[in-house]
GROMACS .gro file of C-alpha atoms in nm:
model
  198
    1MET     CA    1  10.545  14.027   8.221
    2ALA     CA    2  10.495  13.840   8.548
    3VAL     CA    3  10.725  13.907   8.839
    4ILE     CA    4  10.847  13.599   9.024
    5THR     CA    5  11.008  13.635   9.363
    6PRO     CA    6  11.353  13.472   9.373
    7GLY     CA    7  11.343  13.144   9.561
    8PHE     CA    8  10.972  13.084   9.501
    9GLY     CA    9  10.919  12.709   9.497
   10GLY     CA   10  10.545  12.669   9.474
   11ARG     CA   11  10.296  12.577   9.746
   12ARG     CA   12  10.447  12.429  10.061
   13ARG     CA   13  10.355  12.068  10.126
   14ASP     CA   14  10.315  11.996  10.498
   15ASP     CA   15  10.309  11.616  10.473
   16VAL     CA   16  10.620  11.535  10.270
   17ASP     CA   17  10.564  11.163  10.341
   18LEU     CA   18  10.211  11.169  10.199
   19PRO     CA   19  10.176  11.000   9.858
   20PRO     CA   20  10.010  11.207   9.584
   21GLY     CA   21   9.631  11.220   9.596
   22GLN     CA   22   9.617  11.110   9.962
   23TYR     CA   23   9.494  11.289  10.275
   24ARG     CA   24   9.614  11.220  10.626
   25THR     CA   25   9.375  11.072  10.884
   26ASP     CA   26   9.409  10.979  11.249
   27ASP     CA   27   9.109  10.744  11.222
   28PHE     CA   28   9.127  10.386  11.097
   29PRO     CA   29   8.846  10.364  10.839
   30VAL     CA   30   8.685  10.022  10.793
   31LEU     CA   31   8.645   9.914  10.433
   32SER     CA   32   8.566   9.557  10.327
   33ALA     CA   33   8.448   9.382  10.012
   34GLY     CA   34   8.192   9.178  10.209
   35PRO     CA   35   8.076   9.083  10.558
   36THR     CA   36   8.328   9.042  10.839
   37PRO     CA   37   8.398   8.673  10.896
   38ARG     CA   38   8.433   8.551  11.255
   39ILE     CA   39   8.711   8.296  11.283
   40GLY     CA   40   8.766   8.114  11.610
   41LEU     CA   41   9.126   8.078  11.722
   42ASP     CA   42   9.070   7.705  11.778
   43THR     CA   43   8.991   7.658  11.406
   44TRP     CA   44   9.210   7.929  11.251
   45GLU     CA   45   9.509   7.814  11.052
   46LEU     CA   46   9.753   7.963  10.805
   47THR     CA   47   9.881   7.760  10.511
   48VAL     CA   48  10.160   7.825  10.263
   49VAL     CA   49  10.125   7.624   9.942
   50THR     CA   50  10.411   7.607   9.692
   51GLU     CA   51  10.373   7.590   9.315
   52ILE     CA   52  10.420   7.211   9.331
   53GLY     CA   53  10.161   7.164   9.607
   54GLU     CA   54  10.387   7.134   9.913
   55ARG     CA   55  10.210   7.269  10.220
   56SER     CA   56  10.320   7.424  10.549
   57THR     CA   57  10.042   7.489  10.800
   58TRP     CA   58  10.037   7.661  11.139
   59SER     CA   59   9.764   7.655  11.402
   60TRP     CA   60   9.705   7.974  11.601
   61ALA     CA   61   9.926   7.849  11.887
   62GLU     CA   62  10.204   7.748  11.647
   63PHE     CA   63  10.181   8.073  11.453
   64THR     CA   64  10.189   8.303  11.757
   65ALA     CA   65  10.485   8.106  11.898
   66LEU     CA   66  10.698   8.211  11.598
   67PRO     CA   67  10.941   8.503  11.637
   68ALA     CA   68  10.745   8.827  11.600
   69ASP     CA   69  10.836   9.178  11.483
   70GLU     CA   70  10.677   9.506  11.590
   71PRO     CA   71  10.683   9.727  11.282
   72THR     CA   72  10.566  10.088  11.291
   73VAL     CA   73  10.459  10.181  10.938
   74ASP     CA   74  10.247  10.423  10.737
   75ILE     CA   75   9.952  10.272  10.551
   76HIS     CA   76   9.779  10.409  10.241
   77CYS     CA   77   9.431  10.318  10.117
   78VAL     CA   78   9.329  10.345   9.751
   79THR     CA   79   9.026  10.548   9.873
   80HIS     CA   80   9.275  10.833   9.938
   81TRP     CA   81   9.338  10.813  10.315
   82SER     CA   82   9.678  10.758  10.473
   83LYS     CA   83   9.744  10.677  10.837
   84PHE     CA   84  10.092  10.747  10.972
   85GLY     CA   85  10.289  10.561  11.238
   86THR     CA   86  10.064  10.256  11.276
   87ARG     CA   87  10.197  10.001  11.527
   88TRP     CA   88  10.163   9.628  11.459
   89ARG     CA   89  10.288   9.295  11.587
   90GLY     CA   90  10.323   9.002  11.352
   91VAL     CA   91  10.537   8.738  11.188
   92SER     CA   92  10.759   8.841  10.899
   93LEU     CA   93  10.706   8.667  10.567
   94ASP     CA   94  11.082   8.605  10.578
   95THR     CA   95  11.021   8.383  10.883
   96LEU     CA   96  10.722   8.203  10.732
   97LEU     CA   97  10.901   8.131  10.405
   98ALA     CA   98  11.249   8.061  10.547
   99ASP     CA   99  11.228   7.684  10.494
  100VAL     CA  100  11.014   7.692  10.179
  101GLU     CA  101  11.184   7.598   9.854
  102THR     CA  102  11.019   7.767   9.561
  103ALA     CA  103  11.079   7.900   9.212
  104ALA     CA  104  10.762   8.110   9.239
  105GLU     CA  105  10.759   8.477   9.145
  106TYR     CA  106  10.407   8.558   9.265
  107VAL     CA  107  10.181   8.503   9.563
  108VAL     CA  108   9.803   8.496   9.585
  109ALA     CA  109   9.679   8.574   9.935
  110HIS     CA  110   9.355   8.391  10.023
  111SER     CA  111   9.124   8.513  10.298
  112TYR     CA  112   8.853   8.354  10.504
  113GLY     CA  113   8.541   8.476  10.324
  114GLY     CA  114   8.683   8.422   9.974
  115TYR     CA  115   8.878   8.745   9.910
  116THR     CA  116   9.204   8.718   9.714
  117THR     CA  117   9.482   8.954   9.608
  118ASN     CA  118   9.803   8.903   9.413
  119ILE     CA  119  10.152   9.032   9.500
  120PRO     CA  120  10.498   8.971   9.353
  121LEU     CA  121  10.692   8.747   9.592
  122GLU     CA  122  10.984   8.992   9.602
  123ASP     CA  123  10.749   9.250   9.758
  124LEU     CA  124  10.688   9.021  10.056
  125LEU     CA  125  11.051   8.947  10.143
  126ASP     CA  126  11.345   9.136  10.299
  127GLY     CA  127  11.145   9.286  10.585
  128GLN     CA  128  10.870   9.433  10.366
  129ALA     CA  129  10.567   9.229  10.483
  130TRP     CA  130  10.416   9.056  10.786
  131VAL     CA  131  10.118   8.850  10.891
  132ALA     CA  132   9.995   9.082  11.166
  133TYR     CA  133   9.784   8.979  11.464
  134GLU     CA  134   9.806   9.286  11.690
  135PHE     CA  135   9.738   9.652  11.622
  136ASP     CA  136   9.833   9.930  11.862
  137GLY     CA  137   9.913   9.681  12.139
  138GLU     CA  138   9.579   9.497  12.120
  139PRO     CA  139   9.462   9.180  11.939
  140LEU     CA  140   9.366   9.272  11.584
  141ALA     CA  141   8.992   9.343  11.574
  142PRO     CA  142   8.783   9.140  11.325
  143VAL     CA  143   8.676   9.456  11.135
  144HIS     CA  144   9.044   9.527  11.067
  145GLY     CA  145   9.121   9.171  10.956
  146GLY     CA  146   9.162   8.983  11.283
  147PRO     CA  147   9.264   8.741  11.396
  148ALA     CA  148   9.544   8.790  11.138
  149ARG     CA  149   9.593   8.988  10.819
  150LEU     CA  150   9.864   9.041  10.564
  151LEU     CA  151  10.051   9.371  10.609
  152VAL     CA  152  10.230   9.508  10.301
  153PRO     CA  153  10.263   9.879  10.385
  154HIS     CA  154  10.449   9.992  10.072
  155LEU     CA  155  10.148   9.901   9.854
  156TYR     CA  156   9.789  10.027   9.868
  157PHE     CA  157   9.611   9.867  10.160
  158TRP     CA  158   9.383   9.638   9.956
  159LYS     CA  159   9.698   9.429   9.901
  160SER     CA  160   9.715   9.372  10.281
  161ALA     CA  161   9.447   9.102  10.275
  162LYS     CA  162   9.228   9.079  10.586
  163TRP     CA  163   9.141   8.745  10.754
  164LEU     CA  164   9.436   8.569  10.596
  165ARG     CA  165   9.415   8.189  10.567
  166ALA     CA  166   9.662   8.095  10.289
  167LEU     CA  167   9.949   8.214  10.075
  168GLU     CA  168   9.964   8.040   9.738
  169LEU     CA  169  10.305   8.060   9.569
  170ARG     CA  170  10.275   8.070   9.189
  171LEU     CA  171  10.497   8.077   8.882
  172ASP     CA  172  10.243   8.297   8.701
  173ASP     CA  173  10.053   8.604   8.814
  174GLU     CA  174   9.684   8.559   8.893
  175PRO     CA  175   9.490   8.880   8.963
  176GLY     CA  176   9.272   8.879   9.273
  177PHE     CA  177   8.931   9.020   9.364
  178TRP     CA  178   8.990   9.393   9.314
  179GLU     CA  179   9.244   9.347   9.037
  180THR     CA  180   8.989   9.162   8.821
  181ALA     CA  181   8.742   9.443   8.898
  182GLY     CA  182   8.971   9.705   8.741
  183TYR     CA  183   9.211   9.802   9.017
  184HIS     CA  184   9.581   9.822   8.935
  185ASN     CA  185   9.765   9.491   8.933
  186TYR     CA  186  10.052   9.624   9.149
  187GLY     CA  187   9.918   9.921   9.350
  188ASP     CA  188  10.208  10.155   9.432
  189PRO     CA  189  10.069  10.458   9.621
  190TRP     CA  190  10.368  10.675   9.527
  191ARG     CA  191  10.286  10.626   9.157
  192GLU     CA  192   9.907  10.651   9.217
  193GLN     CA  193   9.850  10.306   9.070
  194ARG     CA  194   9.482  10.293   9.165
  195TYR     CA  195   9.326  10.154   8.845
  196GLN     CA  196   9.448   9.942   8.554
  197ALA     CA  197   9.507  10.247   8.329
  198ASP     CA  198   9.725  10.426   8.588
   0.00000   0.00000   0.00000
């Protein structure tokens, strides 16, 4: 018969904030589905399109003049790395969508370069998501999605679309690039929703 020491609780986990299957890194790995597009600030624009085709568009000057937040968040990549305490500056989706009337339940994020990803609208509101244009006090580098990327830190990082150019509000869900390639439609790192079967 095995003897178990009273109070034994299993192996100690040092990173209690680390989702299952993840390892902690201090680096910022660069992963992209294709080449890094170079978008000039004089031609960059962000557009929100509602389900009935109404459009709101901001130039770079208009966008960066909007009230900005400075969230510090942990980010988790589906390739198993997590980076803690990342510092960003960007515009909350609550600000961008404040004057938009919609019955939409989903959003498809469109990137310069053709990448897309889908997210439930409720996951972008109430201080959960930003369009970020600075990282660690510096303009967001192109390899990390600059000049501006979506930042949805509570989902796997492929949902935080780089090189953001448009947010399409939809009544129905339309899977994006990785989702149609077999990745999970939602992507919660705490439930290890990496692939469709998870």
